[in-house]
CSV table of C-alpha atoms in Angstrom, one decimal:
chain,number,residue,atom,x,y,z
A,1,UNK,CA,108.6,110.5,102.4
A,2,UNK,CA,111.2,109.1,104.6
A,3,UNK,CA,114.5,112.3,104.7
A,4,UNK,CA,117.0,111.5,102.5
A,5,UNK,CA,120.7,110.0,103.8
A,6,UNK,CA,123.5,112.8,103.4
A,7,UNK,CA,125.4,109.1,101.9
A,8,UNK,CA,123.0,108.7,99.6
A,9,UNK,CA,120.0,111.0,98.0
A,10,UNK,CA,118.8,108.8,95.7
A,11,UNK,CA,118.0,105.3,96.4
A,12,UNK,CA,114.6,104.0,95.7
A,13,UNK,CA,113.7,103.7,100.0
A,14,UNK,CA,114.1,107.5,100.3
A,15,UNK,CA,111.5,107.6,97.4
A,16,UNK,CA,107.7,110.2,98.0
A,17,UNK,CA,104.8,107.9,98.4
A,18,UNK,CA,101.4,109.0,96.8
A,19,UNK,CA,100.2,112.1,98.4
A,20,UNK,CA,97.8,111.0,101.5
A,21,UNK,CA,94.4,112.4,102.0
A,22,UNK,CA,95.4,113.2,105.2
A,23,UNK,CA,91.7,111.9,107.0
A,24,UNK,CA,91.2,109.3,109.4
A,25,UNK,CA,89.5,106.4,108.2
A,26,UNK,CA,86.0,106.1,107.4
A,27,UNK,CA,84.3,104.4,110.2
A,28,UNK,CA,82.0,101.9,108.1
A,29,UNK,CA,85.3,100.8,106.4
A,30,UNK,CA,86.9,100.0,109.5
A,31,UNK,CA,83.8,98.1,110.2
A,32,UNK,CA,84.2,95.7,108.1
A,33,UNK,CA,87.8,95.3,108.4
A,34,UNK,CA,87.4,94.4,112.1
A,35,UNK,CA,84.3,92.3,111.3
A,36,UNK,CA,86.8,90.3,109.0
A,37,UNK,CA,89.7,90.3,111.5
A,38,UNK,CA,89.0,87.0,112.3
A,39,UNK,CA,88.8,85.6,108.8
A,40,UNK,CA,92.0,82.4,108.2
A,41,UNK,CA,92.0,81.9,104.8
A,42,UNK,CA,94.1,83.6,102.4
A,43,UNK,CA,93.1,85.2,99.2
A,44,UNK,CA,94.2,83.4,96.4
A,45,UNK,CA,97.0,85.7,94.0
A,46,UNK,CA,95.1,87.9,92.1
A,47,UNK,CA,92.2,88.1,94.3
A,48,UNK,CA,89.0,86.1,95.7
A,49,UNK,CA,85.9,86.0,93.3
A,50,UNK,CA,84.2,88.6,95.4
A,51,UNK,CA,86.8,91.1,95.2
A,52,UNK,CA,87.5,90.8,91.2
A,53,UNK,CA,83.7,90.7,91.5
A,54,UNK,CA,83.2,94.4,93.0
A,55,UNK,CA,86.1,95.5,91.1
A,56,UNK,CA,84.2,94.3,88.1
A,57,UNK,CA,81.2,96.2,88.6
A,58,UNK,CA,83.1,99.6,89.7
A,59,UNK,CA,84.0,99.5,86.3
A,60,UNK,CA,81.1,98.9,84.6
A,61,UNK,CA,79.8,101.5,86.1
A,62,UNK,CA,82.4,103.9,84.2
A,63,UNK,CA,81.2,102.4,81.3
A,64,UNK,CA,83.8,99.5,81.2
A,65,UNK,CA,82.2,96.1,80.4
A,66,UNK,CA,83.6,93.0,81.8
A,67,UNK,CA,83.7,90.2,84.6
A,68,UNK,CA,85.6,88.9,87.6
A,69,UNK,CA,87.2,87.0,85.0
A,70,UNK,CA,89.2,89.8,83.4
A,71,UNK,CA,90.2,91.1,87.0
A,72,UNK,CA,93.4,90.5,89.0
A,73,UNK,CA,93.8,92.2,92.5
A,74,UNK,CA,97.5,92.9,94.9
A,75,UNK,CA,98.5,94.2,97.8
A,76,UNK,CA,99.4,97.1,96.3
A,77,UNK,CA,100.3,99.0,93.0
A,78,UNK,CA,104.2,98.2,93.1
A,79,UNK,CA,103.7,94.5,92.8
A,80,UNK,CA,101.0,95.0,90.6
A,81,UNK,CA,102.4,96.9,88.1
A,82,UNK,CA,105.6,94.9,88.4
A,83,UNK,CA,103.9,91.7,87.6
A,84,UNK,CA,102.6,93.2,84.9
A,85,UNK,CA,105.5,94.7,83.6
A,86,UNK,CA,107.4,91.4,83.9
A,87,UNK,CA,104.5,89.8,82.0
A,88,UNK,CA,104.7,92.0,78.8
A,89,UNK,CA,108.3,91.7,78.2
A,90,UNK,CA,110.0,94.4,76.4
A,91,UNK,CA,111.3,97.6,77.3
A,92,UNK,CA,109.0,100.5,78.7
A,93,UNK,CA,108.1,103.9,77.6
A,94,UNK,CA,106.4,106.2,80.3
A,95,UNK,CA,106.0,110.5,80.5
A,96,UNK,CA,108.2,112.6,81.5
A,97,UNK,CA,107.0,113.9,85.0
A,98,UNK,CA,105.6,110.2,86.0
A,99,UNK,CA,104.7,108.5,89.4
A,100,UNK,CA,108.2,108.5,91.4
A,101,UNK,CA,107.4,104.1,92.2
A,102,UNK,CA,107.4,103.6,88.1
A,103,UNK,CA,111.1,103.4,87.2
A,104,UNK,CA,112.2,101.8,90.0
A,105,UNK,CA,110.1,98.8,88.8
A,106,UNK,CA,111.3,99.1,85.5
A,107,UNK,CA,115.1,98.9,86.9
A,108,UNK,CA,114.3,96.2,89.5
A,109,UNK,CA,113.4,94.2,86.6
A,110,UNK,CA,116.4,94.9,84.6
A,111,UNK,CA,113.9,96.7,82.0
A,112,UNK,CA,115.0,99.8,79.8
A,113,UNK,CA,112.8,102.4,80.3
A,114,UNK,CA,112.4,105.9,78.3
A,115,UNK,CA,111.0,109.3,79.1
A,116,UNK,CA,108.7,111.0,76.6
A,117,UNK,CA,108.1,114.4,76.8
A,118,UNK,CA,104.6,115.4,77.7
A,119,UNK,CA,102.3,118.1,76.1
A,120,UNK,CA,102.0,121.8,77.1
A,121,UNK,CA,99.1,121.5,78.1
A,122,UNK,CA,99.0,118.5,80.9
A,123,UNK,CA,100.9,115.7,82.3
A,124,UNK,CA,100.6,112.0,82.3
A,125,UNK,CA,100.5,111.2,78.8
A,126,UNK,CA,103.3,111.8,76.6
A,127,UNK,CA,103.6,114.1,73.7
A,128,UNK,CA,102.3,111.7,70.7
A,129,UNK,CA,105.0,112.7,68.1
A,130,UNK,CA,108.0,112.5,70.3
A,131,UNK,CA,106.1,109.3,71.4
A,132,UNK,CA,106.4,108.0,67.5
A,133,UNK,CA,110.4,109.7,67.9
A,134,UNK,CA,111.2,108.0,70.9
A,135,UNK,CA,109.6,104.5,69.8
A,136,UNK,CA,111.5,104.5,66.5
A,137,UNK,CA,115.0,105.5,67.6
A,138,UNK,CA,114.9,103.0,70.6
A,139,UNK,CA,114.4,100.4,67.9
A,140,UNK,CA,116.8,101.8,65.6
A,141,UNK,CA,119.2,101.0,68.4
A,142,UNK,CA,118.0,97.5,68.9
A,143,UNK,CA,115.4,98.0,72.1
A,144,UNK,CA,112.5,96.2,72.0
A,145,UNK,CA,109.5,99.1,73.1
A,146,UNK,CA,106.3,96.9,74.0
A,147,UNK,CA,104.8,99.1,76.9
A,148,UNK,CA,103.6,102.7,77.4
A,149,UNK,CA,102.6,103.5,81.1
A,150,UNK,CA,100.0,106.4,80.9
A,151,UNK,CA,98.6,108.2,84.4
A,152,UNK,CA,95.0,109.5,84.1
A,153,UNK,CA,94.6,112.0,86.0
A,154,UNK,CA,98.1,112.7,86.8
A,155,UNK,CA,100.7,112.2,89.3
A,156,UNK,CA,102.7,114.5,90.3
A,157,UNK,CA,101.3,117.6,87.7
A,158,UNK,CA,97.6,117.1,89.4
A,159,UNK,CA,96.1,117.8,85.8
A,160,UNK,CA,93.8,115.7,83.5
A,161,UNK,CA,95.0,115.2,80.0
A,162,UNK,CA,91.9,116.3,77.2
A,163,UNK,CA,90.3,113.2,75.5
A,164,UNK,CA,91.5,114.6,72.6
A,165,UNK,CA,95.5,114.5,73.6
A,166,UNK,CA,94.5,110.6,75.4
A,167,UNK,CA,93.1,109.4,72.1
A,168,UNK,CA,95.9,110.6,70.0
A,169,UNK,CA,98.6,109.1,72.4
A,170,UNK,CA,96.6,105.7,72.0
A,171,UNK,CA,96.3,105.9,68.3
A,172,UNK,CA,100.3,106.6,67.8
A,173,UNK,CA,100.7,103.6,70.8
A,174,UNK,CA,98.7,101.2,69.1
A,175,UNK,CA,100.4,102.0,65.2
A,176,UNK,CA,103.7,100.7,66.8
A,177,UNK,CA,101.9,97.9,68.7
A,178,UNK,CA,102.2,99.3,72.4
A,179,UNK,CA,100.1,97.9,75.1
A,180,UNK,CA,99.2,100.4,77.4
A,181,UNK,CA,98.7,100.2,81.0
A,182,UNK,CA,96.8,103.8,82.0
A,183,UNK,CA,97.3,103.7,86.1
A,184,UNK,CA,93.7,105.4,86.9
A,185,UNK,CA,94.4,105.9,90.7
A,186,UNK,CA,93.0,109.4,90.9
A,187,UNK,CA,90.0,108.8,88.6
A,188,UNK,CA,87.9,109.6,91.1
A,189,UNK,CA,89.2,112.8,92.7
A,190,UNK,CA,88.7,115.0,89.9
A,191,UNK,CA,87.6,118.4,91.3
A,192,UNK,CA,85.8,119.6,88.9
A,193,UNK,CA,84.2,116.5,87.0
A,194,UNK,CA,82.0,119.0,84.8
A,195,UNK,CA,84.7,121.0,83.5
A,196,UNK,CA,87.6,118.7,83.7
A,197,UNK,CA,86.2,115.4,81.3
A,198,UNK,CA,88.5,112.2,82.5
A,199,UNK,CA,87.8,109.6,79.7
A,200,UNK,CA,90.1,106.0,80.3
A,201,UNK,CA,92.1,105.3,77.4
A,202,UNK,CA,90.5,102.0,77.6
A,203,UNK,CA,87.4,103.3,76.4
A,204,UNK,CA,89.3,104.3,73.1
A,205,UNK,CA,91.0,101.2,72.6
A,206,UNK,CA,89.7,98.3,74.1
A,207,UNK,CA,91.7,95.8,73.4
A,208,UNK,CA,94.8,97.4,73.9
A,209,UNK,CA,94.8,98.8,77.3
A,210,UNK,CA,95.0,97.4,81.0
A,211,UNK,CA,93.7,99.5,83.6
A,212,UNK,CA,95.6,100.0,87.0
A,213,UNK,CA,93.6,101.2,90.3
A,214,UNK,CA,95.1,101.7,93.5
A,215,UNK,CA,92.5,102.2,95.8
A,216,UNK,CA,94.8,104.2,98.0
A,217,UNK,CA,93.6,107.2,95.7
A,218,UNK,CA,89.9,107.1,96.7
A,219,UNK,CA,89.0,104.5,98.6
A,220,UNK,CA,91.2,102.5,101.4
A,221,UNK,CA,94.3,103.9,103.6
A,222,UNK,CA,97.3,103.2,102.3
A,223,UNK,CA,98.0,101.3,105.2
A,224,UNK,CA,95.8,98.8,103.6
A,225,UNK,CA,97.5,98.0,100.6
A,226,UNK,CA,95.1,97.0,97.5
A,227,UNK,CA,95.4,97.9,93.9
A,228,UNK,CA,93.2,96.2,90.8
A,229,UNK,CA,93.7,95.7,87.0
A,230,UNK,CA,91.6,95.3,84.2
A,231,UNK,CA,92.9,93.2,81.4
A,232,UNK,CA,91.2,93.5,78.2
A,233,UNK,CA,88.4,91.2,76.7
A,234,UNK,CA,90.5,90.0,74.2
A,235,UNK,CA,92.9,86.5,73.7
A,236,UNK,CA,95.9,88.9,74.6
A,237,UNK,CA,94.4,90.4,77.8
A,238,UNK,CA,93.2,86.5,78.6
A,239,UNK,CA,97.2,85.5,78.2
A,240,UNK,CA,98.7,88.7,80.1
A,241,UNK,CA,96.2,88.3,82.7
A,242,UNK,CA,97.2,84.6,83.4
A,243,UNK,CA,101.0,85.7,83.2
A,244,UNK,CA,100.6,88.2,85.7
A,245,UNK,CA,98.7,85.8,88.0
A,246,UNK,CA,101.9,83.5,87.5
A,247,UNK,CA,104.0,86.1,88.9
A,248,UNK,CA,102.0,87.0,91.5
A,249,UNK,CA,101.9,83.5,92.5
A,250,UNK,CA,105.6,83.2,92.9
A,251,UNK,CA,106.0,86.8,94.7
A,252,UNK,CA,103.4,85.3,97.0
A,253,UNK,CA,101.6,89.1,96.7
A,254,UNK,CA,98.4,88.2,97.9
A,255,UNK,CA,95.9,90.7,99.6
A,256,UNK,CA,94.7,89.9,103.0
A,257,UNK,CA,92.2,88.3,103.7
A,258,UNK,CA,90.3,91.4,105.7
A,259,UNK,CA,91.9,93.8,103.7
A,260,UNK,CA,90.2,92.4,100.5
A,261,UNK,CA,86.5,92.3,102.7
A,262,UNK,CA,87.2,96.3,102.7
A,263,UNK,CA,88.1,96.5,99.3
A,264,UNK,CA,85.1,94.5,98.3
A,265,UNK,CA,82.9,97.0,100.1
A,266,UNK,CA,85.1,100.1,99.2
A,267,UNK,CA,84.5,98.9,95.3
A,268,UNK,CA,81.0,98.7,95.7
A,269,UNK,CA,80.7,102.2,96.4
A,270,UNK,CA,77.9,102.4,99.3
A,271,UNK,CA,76.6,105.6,100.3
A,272,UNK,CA,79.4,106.3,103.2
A,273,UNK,CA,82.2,105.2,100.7
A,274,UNK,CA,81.0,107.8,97.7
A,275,UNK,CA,80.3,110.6,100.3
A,276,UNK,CA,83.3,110.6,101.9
A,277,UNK,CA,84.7,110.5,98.4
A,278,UNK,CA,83.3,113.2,97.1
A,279,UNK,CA,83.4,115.6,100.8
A,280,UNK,CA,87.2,114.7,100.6
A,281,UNK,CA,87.6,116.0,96.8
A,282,UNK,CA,86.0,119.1,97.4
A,283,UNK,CA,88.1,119.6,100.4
A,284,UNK,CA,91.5,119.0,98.5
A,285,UNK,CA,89.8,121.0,95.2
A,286,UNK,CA,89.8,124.0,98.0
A,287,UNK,CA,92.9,124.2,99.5
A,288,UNK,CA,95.1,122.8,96.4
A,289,UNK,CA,93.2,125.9,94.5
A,290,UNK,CA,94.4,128.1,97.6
A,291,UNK,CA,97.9,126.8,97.5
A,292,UNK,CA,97.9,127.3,94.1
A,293,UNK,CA,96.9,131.3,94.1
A,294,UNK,CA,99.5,131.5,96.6
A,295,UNK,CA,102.1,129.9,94.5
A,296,UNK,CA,101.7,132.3,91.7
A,297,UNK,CA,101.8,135.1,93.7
A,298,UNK,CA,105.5,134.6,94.6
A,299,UNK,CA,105.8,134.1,90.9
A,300,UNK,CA,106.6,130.3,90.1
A,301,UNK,CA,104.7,128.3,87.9
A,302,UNK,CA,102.0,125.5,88.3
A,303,UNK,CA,99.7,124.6,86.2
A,304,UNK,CA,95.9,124.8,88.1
A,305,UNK,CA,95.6,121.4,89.7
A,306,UNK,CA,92.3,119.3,88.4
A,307,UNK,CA,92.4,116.1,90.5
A,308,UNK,CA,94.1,114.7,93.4
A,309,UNK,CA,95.8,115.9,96.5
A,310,UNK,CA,98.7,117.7,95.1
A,311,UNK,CA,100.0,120.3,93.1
A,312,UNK,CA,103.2,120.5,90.9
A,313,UNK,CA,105.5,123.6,91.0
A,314,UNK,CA,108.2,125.0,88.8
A,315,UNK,CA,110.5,127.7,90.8
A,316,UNK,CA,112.3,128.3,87.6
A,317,UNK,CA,111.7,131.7,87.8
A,318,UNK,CA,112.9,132.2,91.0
A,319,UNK,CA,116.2,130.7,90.1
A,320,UNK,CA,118.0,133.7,91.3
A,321,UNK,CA,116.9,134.3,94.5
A,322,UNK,CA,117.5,130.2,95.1
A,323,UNK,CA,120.8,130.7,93.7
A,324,UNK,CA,121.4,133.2,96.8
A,325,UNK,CA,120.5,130.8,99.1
A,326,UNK,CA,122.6,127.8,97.8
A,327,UNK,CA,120.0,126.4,96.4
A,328,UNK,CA,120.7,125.5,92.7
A,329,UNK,CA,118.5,122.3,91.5
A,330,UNK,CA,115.9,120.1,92.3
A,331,UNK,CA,117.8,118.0,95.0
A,332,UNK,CA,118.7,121.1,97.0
A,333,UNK,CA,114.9,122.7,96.5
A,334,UNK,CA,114.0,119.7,98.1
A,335,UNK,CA,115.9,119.9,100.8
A,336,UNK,CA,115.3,123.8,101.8
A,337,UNK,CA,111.3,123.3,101.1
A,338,UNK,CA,110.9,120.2,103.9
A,339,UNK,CA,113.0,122.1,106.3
A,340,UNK,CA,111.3,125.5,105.4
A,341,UNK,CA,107.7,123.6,105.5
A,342,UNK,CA,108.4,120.7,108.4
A,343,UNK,CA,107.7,117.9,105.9
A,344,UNK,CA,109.0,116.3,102.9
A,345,UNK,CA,108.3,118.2,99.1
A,346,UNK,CA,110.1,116.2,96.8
A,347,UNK,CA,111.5,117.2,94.1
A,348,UNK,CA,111.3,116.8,90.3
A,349,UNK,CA,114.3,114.3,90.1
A,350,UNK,CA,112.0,111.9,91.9
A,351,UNK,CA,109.4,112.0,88.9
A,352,UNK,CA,111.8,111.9,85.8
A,353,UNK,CA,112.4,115.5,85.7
A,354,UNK,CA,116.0,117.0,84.8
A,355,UNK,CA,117.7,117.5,88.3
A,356,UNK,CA,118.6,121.1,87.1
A,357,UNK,CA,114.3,121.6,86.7
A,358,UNK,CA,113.5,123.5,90.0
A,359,UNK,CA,110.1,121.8,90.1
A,360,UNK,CA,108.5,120.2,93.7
A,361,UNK,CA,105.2,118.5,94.6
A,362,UNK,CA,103.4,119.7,96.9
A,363,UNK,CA,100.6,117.7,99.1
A,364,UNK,CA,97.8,119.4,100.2
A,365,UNK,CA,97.3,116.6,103.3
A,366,UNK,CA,99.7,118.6,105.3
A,367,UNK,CA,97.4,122.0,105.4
A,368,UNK,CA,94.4,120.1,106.4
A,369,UNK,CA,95.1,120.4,110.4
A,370,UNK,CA,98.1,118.5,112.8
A,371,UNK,CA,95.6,116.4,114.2
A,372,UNK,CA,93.0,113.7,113.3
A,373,UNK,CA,90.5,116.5,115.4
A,374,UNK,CA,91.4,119.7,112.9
A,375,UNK,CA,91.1,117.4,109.7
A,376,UNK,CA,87.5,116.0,110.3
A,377,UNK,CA,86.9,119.6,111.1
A,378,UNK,CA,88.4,120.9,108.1
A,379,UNK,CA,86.3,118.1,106.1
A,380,UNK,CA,82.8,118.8,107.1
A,381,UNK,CA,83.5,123.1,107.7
A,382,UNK,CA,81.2,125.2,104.8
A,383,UNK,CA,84.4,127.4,104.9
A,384,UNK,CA,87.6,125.2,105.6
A,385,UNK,CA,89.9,127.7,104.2
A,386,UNK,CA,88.7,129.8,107.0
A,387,UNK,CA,89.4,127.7,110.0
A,388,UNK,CA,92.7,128.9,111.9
A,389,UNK,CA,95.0,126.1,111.2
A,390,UNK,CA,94.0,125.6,107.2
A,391,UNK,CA,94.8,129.4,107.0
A,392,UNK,CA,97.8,129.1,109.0
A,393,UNK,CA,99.3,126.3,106.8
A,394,UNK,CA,98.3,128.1,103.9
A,395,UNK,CA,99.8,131.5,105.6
A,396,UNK,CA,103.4,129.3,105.7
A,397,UNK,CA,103.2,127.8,102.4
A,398,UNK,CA,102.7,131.9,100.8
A,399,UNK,CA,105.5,133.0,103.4
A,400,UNK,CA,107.9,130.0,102.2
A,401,UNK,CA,107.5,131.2,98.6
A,402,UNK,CA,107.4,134.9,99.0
A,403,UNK,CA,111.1,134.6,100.6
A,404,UNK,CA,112.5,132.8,97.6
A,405,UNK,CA,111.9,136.3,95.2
C-alpha cells in the first residue's frame, strides 16, 4: 500500500492491495512464462480455450461441474468484477468488513452500494436477517438491489464463514432474487482444511452464483495479473457471461498472452504448483497464529485467523492508551502502526468499517524475512518461527502492541 497524501487520505490509489505471500516465484512457473515470452498473439477478452479450459477443470475438481464454455478469464480481479458488475445492473449489497478494491468499483460505475452487517462469528458474508433488512428498505426507497458480493474465505477478517451461515445468506439472497458473486480468492489457503470446512456458495445454489478467483491468492504473483469466473449452467449465467465478455471487449482487458500460458499451468495444479501451495499455507498458518497470540496478549481483539495471509485486529480496547498518543480512529491507527512497524497496516476505513472502529489488517508477508534469501528459508525451515528474523519481526509486532496498553 502506497502512504497516504497528507492532501488526501482517502482516494481509491492510496488503497491496500491483497496481502502478498511474500515468496519469490516458483521456478517452474517462471518457466513457462519465459518459454511463452515469445508468444504474438493476444488472448482473446475473456480468455483463450486453454485457459477457460484449466480453469474449467480446477473447478471440477472442487466438485463444480462445467466447461470452458461457462468460463471467462482478465487481467485481474478489478476489471473482472467490474465487468461483471456492470453486466448485472442494479445496485450492490456487499459485508461489512469487505475487500478494500470492492466499492471503488461499485462507485466507478456510478452503482449504489450497501453494507450489511456480518455475523459474530466470521466475516465475508453478511448477517442474513439484516441482509432481508437492508434489501427491503433499499427498495422501499426506490433502489433497485440485484447483487450480493460474498468473500469465501475472507478478506480482511482471515476467517471462513460455517456452511451453515453460507447457506442461509444464499437462501435469504435468492428469496429476493440476488445473484451472488462469492470472490473465492483464498479458497485454497485455508490453514486448517480439516477443521475449518470452506464449502462455495455455488455448490448450494447453482444457478444463482458466479464464482470469482484471483489467482494472486494461490497461484501467480500479483505482478502477473489473472483472475477467473464461473458463470452458472443456466440461460442467465449463458446471458451474464456473454455481457461481461462485451465489456471486457470494450475495456480491451485481455490477459497476456504468456501470462495466460502460466495461468494455464498454475490451474492445472502440477505437483510444484500444489506443493508450493500447500508449504506456503502452512507457513502463513504459523506465523499468522503467532502474531495472533501476540495480539491478544496486549489485549486487542482478533478473531483466530483460518485462511490467508493476514489477520484482522480490533484495538478497541486499547482506546485509551491510543487516545494518549493522539491516536483516536482508524485513519490515525493507521498511520502510527506503518510508522511503528515500517510498512503499511491499513485500517478498517479501507474495508467498510466505521472510521471511529480501531480495527487494522495485518499481513503476515512482512515477518517472513527482508530478503528473498530469509523467506525461502523461512518456507522450507521445520521450525520457521524459530529462525532469527521471523522471531525478530514477531518480537516488534508484540512490542508495537504492548506499548499501546
Amino acid at each position: 500500500m502506497q502512504r497516504t497524501a497528507p492532501a488526501g487520505r482517502g482516494p481509491v490509489r492510496y488503497g491496500p492491495p491483497a496481502p502478498e505471500p511474500g515468496l519469490p516465484v516458483l521456478p517452474e512457473l517462471a518457466a513457462v512464462l519465459a518459454a511463452a515470452a515469445g508468444r504474438t498473439e493476444a488472448e482473446p477478452p475473456g480468455g483463450g480455450p486453454a485457459l477457460r479450459a484449466a480453469a474449467a477443470g480446477y473447478w471440477e475438481r472442487r466438485g463444480l461441474h462445467g466447461d470452458a464454455g461457462c468460463v471467462a478469464a482478465a487481467p485481474g480481479a478489478q476489471p473482472l468484477l467490474a465487468a461483471l458488475l456492470a453486466a448485472c445492473g442494479g445496485d450492490v449489497l456487499m459485508p461489512r468488513p469487505c475487500p478494500a478494491w470492492w466499492v471503488p468499483q461499485a462507485r466507478t460505475l456510478g452503482r449504489p452500494a450497501y453494507h450489511v452487517p456480518t455475523p459474530a462469528e466470521c466475516g465475508g458474508v453478511p448477517d442474513p436477517y439484516a441482509l432481508l433488512e437492508t434489501v427491503r428498505r433499499v427498495r422501499a426507497e426506490g433502489g433497485d438491489p440485484k447483487l450480493l458480493l460474498l468473500c469465501l474465505p475472507d478478506d480482511p477478517t482471515a476467517t471462513v464463514a460455517p456452511p451453515e451461515v453460507v447457506h442461509e445468506v444464499c437462501e435469504a439472497a435468492a428469496s429476493e432474487g440476488l445473484h451472488i458473486v462469492s470472490d473465492e480468492t483464498w479458497g485454497d489457503t485455508v490453514h486448517r482444511p480439516h477443521q475449518s470446512v470452506f464449502l462455495s456458495p455455488a455448490e448450494m445454489y447453482p444457478g444463482q452464483v458466479t464464482v470469482l478467483v484471483d489467482l494472486a491468492g494461490a497461484h501467480t504473483p500479483a505482478a502477473w495479473p489473472v483472475a477467473v469466473a464461473r458463470f452458472p449452467l443456466t440461460g442467465y449465467g449463458a446471458d451474464l457471461r456473454a455481457r461481461t465478455l462485451d465489456i471486457l471487449t470494450a475495456l480491451g482487458a485481455a490477459v497476456t498472452g504468456p501470462v495466460a500460458e502460466a495461468a494455464a499451468y498454475a490451474l492445472g495444479e502440477p505437483q510444484p504448483v500444489t506443493a508450493r501451495t500447500v508449504a506456503a499455507t502452512a507457513l502463513h498458518a504459523r506465523v499468522a497464529g503467532a502474531a495472533h497470540r501476540a495480539v491478544l496478549a496486549s489485549g486487542a481483539l482478533a478473531r483466530p485467523p483460518q485462511a490467508g495471509r493476514h489477520l484482522y485486529v480490533d484495538l478497541g480496547p486499547l482506546r485509551a492508551g491510543l487516545a494518549a498518543r493522539g491516536v483516536t480512529d482508524s485513519m490515525d491507527l493507521e498511520d502510527h502502526l506503518s510508522a511503528r512497524l515500517g510498512g503499511p497496516v491499513p485500517g478498517g476505513h479501507r474495508f467498510g468499517d466505521e472510521m471511529s472502529a480501531l480495527r487494522v489488517r495485518i499481513a503476515t508477508a512482512g515477518l517472513l524475512g527482508a530478503t528473498p534469501e530469509q523467506r525461502m528459508e523461512s518456507l522450507t525451515a521445520a521450525e520457521p518461527l524459530e529462525l532469527p528474523h521471523v522471531a525478530r519481526a514477531l518480537s516488534i509486532l508484540g512490542s508495537a502492541f504492548d506499548e499501546l496498553r
